[in-house]
Amino acid sequence: MSTVPGKRLKLESEGRLKITQQLRIKSRRKYLVKREKDKRAELEADIIDDEYLFQEEELTERERKEREHKKKLLQLAKEHEQARKLEKHPVALTFVQDMFAVSIL
């Protein structure tokens, strides 16, 4: 009879561990989505500030490359976000694929 409570305790412990792991994964995903949005907003603000503060300045080659690199990163981040939205909406994805197929023909 002492083995039944032991098994129950073991199952409860395993269940709690599994739930905890799932909650960690869910929390991490939420954090990453929020962090991505924050970093994108930070990058966009940095570009705007840079262009405003140094609009009349002659930039060095390195500074121009850095500015272009930031703009390219922001563009890629926005494209990635659009692609993710299309993945969530299969009807929109089908529409885009159909439009792409028509444009190729």
mmCIF file of C-alpha atoms in Angstrom:
data_model
loop_
_atom_site.group_PDB
_atom_site.id
_atom_site.type_symbol
_atom_site.label_atom_id
_atom_site.label_comp_id
_atom_site.label_asym_id
_atom_site.label_seq_id
_atom_site.Cartn_x
_atom_site.Cartn_y
_atom_site.Cartn_z
ATOM 1 C CA MET A 1 0.000 0.000 0.000
ATOM 2 C CA SER A 2 2.885 2.377 0.530
ATOM 3 C CA THR A 3 3.791 2.221 -3.148
ATOM 4 C CA VAL A 4 0.527 3.807 -4.340
ATOM 5 C CA PRO A 5 1.163 7.169 -2.597
ATOM 6 C CA GLY A 6 4.764 7.006 -3.801
ATOM 7 C CA LYS A 7 3.665 6.521 -7.400
ATOM 8 C CA ARG A 8 1.116 9.311 -7.077
ATOM 9 C CA LEU A 9 3.756 11.624 -5.645
ATOM 10 C CA LYS A 10 6.144 10.710 -8.450
ATOM 11 C CA LEU A 11 3.470 11.362 -11.114
ATOM 12 C CA GLU A 12 2.578 14.706 -9.515
ATOM 13 C CA SER A 13 6.250 15.672 -9.415
ATOM 14 C CA GLU A 14 6.756 14.725 -13.067
ATOM 15 C CA GLY A 15 3.578 16.615 -14.003
ATOM 16 C CA ARG A 16 4.768 19.746 -12.213
ATOM 17 C CA LEU A 17 8.158 19.494 -13.921
ATOM 18 C CA LYS A 18 6.514 19.161 -17.338
ATOM 19 C CA ILE A 19 4.181 22.116 -16.685
ATOM 20 C CA THR A 20 7.092 24.201 -15.410
ATOM 21 C CA GLN A 21 9.083 23.456 -18.563
ATOM 22 C CA GLN A 22 6.108 24.382 -20.745
ATOM 23 C CA LEU A 23 5.621 27.627 -18.827
ATOM 24 C CA ARG A 24 9.305 28.476 -19.240
ATOM 25 C CA ILE A 25 9.102 27.930 -22.983
ATOM 26 C CA LYS A 26 5.933 30.026 -23.241
ATOM 27 C CA SER A 27 7.468 32.792 -21.147
ATOM 28 C CA ARG A 28 10.658 32.767 -23.222
ATOM 29 C CA ARG A 29 8.690 33.070 -26.454
ATOM 30 C CA LYS A 30 6.717 36.037 -25.097
ATOM 31 C CA TYR A 31 9.952 37.668 -23.961
ATOM 32 C CA LEU A 32 11.587 37.186 -27.362
ATOM 33 C CA VAL A 33 8.618 38.721 -29.186
ATOM 34 C CA LYS A 34 8.685 41.723 -26.856
ATOM 35 C CA ARG A 35 12.465 42.049 -27.134
ATOM 36 C CA GLU A 36 12.316 41.909 -30.918
ATOM 37 C CA LYS A 37 9.760 44.734 -30.971
ATOM 38 C CA ASP A 38 11.814 46.778 -28.510
ATOM 39 C CA LYS A 39 15.036 46.300 -30.484
ATOM 40 C CA ARG A 40 13.329 47.192 -33.753
ATOM 41 C CA ALA A 41 11.895 50.365 -32.197
ATOM 42 C CA GLU A 42 15.314 51.184 -30.735
ATOM 43 C CA LEU A 43 16.993 50.712 -34.118
ATOM 44 C CA GLU A 44 14.382 52.859 -35.864
ATOM 45 C CA ALA A 45 14.787 55.624 -33.266
ATOM 46 C CA ASP A 46 18.573 55.409 -33.611
ATOM 47 C CA ILE A 47 18.346 55.848 -37.379
ATOM 48 C CA ILE A 48 15.969 58.794 -37.040
ATOM 49 C CA ASP A 49 18.190 60.439 -34.420
ATOM 50 C CA ASP A 50 21.307 59.853 -36.493
ATOM 51 C CA GLU A 51 19.766 61.346 -39.608
ATOM 52 C CA TYR A 52 18.391 64.331 -37.696
ATOM 53 C CA LEU A 53 21.566 65.082 -35.760
ATOM 54 C CA PHE A 54 23.981 64.592 -38.651
ATOM 55 C CA GLN A 55 21.875 65.646 -41.632
ATOM 56 C CA GLU A 56 24.157 68.518 -42.549
ATOM 57 C CA GLU A 57 27.400 66.827 -41.557
ATOM 58 C CA GLU A 58 29.776 65.222 -44.010
ATOM 59 C CA LEU A 59 29.982 61.591 -42.944
ATOM 60 C CA THR A 60 33.048 59.425 -43.201
ATOM 61 C CA GLU A 61 32.923 56.263 -45.283
ATOM 62 C CA ARG A 62 32.645 54.177 -42.114
ATOM 63 C CA GLU A 63 29.765 56.281 -40.786
ATOM 64 C CA ARG A 64 27.901 56.040 -44.105
ATOM 65 C CA LYS A 65 28.345 52.275 -44.167
ATOM 66 C CA GLU A 66 27.152 51.997 -40.574
ATOM 67 C CA ARG A 67 24.055 54.079 -41.344
ATOM 68 C CA GLU A 68 23.260 51.989 -44.421
ATOM 69 C CA HIS A 69 23.819 48.808 -42.434
ATOM 70 C CA LYS A 70 21.318 49.960 -39.794
ATOM 71 C CA LYS A 71 18.777 50.828 -42.474
ATOM 72 C CA LYS A 72 19.222 47.424 -44.095
ATOM 73 C CA LEU A 73 18.760 45.683 -40.732
ATOM 74 C CA LEU A 74 15.565 47.620 -40.109
ATOM 75 C CA GLN A 75 14.274 46.799 -43.583
ATOM 76 C CA LEU A 76 15.000 43.093 -43.064
ATOM 77 C CA ALA A 77 13.316 43.136 -39.658
ATOM 78 C CA LYS A 78 10.182 44.675 -41.177
ATOM 79 C CA GLU A 79 10.188 42.146 -44.020
ATOM 80 C CA HIS A 80 10.583 39.332 -41.503
ATOM 81 C CA GLU A 81 7.612 40.653 -39.537
ATOM 82 C CA GLN A 82 5.499 40.799 -42.710
ATOM 83 C CA ALA A 83 6.488 37.229 -43.597
ATOM 84 C CA ARG A 84 5.520 36.072 -40.111
ATOM 85 C CA LYS A 85 2.124 37.767 -40.477
ATOM 86 C CA LEU A 86 1.584 35.993 -43.795
ATOM 87 C CA GLU A 87 2.425 32.656 -42.187
ATOM 88 C CA LYS A 88 -0.261 33.266 -39.562
ATOM 89 C CA HIS A 89 -2.836 34.043 -42.246
ATOM 90 C CA PRO A 90 -2.793 31.232 -44.823
ATOM 91 C CA VAL A 91 -5.430 32.942 -46.982
ATOM 92 C CA ALA A 92 -3.194 35.994 -47.380
ATOM 93 C CA LEU A 93 -0.223 33.744 -48.115
ATOM 94 C CA THR A 94 -2.195 31.925 -50.815
ATOM 95 C CA PHE A 95 -3.208 35.262 -52.317
ATOM 96 C CA VAL A 96 0.407 36.466 -52.393
ATOM 97 C CA GLN A 97 1.554 33.195 -53.924
ATOM 98 C CA ASP A 98 -1.150 33.457 -56.594
ATOM 99 C CA MET A 99 -0.166 37.032 -57.350
ATOM 100 C CA PHE A 100 3.498 36.009 -57.571
ATOM 101 C CA ALA A 101 2.640 33.170 -59.950
ATOM 102 C CA VAL A 102 0.672 35.563 -62.159
ATOM 103 C CA SER A 103 3.474 38.116 -62.195
ATOM 104 C CA ILE A 104 5.969 35.478 -63.350
ATOM 105 C CA LEU A 105 3.772 34.407 -66.232
#
